Short mmCIF file of C-alpha atoms in Angstrom, two decimals:
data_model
loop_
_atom_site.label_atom_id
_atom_site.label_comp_id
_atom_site.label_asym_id
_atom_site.label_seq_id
_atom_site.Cartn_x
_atom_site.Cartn_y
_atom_site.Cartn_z
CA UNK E 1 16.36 48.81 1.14
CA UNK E 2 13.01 49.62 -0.43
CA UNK E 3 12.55 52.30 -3.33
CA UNK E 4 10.98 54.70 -0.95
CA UNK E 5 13.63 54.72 1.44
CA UNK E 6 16.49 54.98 -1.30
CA UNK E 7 14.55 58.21 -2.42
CA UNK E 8 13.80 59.76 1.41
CA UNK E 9 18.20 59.50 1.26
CA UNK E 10 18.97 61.50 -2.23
CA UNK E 11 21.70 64.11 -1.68
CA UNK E 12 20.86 66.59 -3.92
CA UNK E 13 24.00 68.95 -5.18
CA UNK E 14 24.24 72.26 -6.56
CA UNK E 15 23.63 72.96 -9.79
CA UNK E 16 27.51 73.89 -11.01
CA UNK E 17 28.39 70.39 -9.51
CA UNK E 18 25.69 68.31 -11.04
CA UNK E 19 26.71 70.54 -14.87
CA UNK E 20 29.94 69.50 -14.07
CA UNK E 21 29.45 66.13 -13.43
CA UNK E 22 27.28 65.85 -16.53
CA UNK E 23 29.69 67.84 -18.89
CA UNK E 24 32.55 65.34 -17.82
CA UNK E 25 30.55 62.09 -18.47
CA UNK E 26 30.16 61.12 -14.28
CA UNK E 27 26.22 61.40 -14.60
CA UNK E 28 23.55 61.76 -17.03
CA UNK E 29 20.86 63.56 -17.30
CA UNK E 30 18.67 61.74 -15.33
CA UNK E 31 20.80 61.96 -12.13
CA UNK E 32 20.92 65.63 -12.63
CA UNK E 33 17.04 66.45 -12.61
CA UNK E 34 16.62 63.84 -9.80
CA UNK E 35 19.41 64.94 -7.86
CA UNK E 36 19.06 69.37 -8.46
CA UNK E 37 15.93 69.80 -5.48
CA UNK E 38 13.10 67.56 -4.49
CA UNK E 39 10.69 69.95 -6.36
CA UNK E 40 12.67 69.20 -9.45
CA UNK E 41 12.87 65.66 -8.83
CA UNK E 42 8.64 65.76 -8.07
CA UNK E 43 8.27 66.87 -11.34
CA UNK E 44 10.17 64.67 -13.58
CA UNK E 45 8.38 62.17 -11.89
CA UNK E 46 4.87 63.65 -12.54
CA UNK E 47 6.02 64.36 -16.04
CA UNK E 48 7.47 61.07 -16.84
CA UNK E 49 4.66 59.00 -15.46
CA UNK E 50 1.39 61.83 -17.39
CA UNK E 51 3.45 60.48 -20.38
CA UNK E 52 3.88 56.66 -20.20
CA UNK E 53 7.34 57.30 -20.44
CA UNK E 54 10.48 55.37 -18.70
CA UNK E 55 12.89 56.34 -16.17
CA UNK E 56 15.67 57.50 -18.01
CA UNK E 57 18.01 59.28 -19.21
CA UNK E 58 16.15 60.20 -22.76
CA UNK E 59 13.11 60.87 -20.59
CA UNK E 60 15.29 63.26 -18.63
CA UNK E 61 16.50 64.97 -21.73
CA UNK E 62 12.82 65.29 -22.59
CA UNK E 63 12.06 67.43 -19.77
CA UNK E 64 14.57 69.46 -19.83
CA UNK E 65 13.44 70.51 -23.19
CA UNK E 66 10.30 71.04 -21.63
CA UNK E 67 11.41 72.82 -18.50
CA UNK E 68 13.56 74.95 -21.31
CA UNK E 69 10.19 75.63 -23.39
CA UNK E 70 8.17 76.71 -19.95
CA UNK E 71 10.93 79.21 -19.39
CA UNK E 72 11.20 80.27 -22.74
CA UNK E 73 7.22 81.23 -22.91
CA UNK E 74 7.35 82.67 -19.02
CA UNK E 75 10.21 84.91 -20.44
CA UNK E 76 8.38 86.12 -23.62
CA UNK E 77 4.86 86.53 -21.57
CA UNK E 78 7.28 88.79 -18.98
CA UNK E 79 6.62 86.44 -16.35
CA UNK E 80 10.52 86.51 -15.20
#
């Protein structure tokens, strides 16, 4: 099965299941911001690939600190 194909088939879960799965060691971080929407997913790809970085789970943790700061400076501009 090629890569494309393996991606057009991602189930994406809700985000209580995926914290779940995370908090009790079934998935890492990764599989949670590939596996929360396809915009989501997009965009850790985008991000990962503008930095030269690899496909893993530190990378993942990476943006999520990012996504975290973008929120954080939407909420203090009053944007949310």
């Amino acid at each position: 099965m090629s890569k494309k194909s393996k991606k057009k088939n991602r189930r994406f879960y809700d985000e209580e299941t995926l914290l779940e799965m995370v908090q009790e060691g079934k998935a890492g971080f990764r599989f949670y911001v590939t596996h929360l929407t396809k915009e989501l997913r997009d965009e850790y790809f985008a991000f990962i690939e503008a930095r030269n970085l690899r496909d893993n789970n530190i990378a993942a943790e990476e943006f999520i600190a990012y996504k975290d700061e973008q929120l954080l400076a939407a909420i203090e501009e009053g944007n949310v």
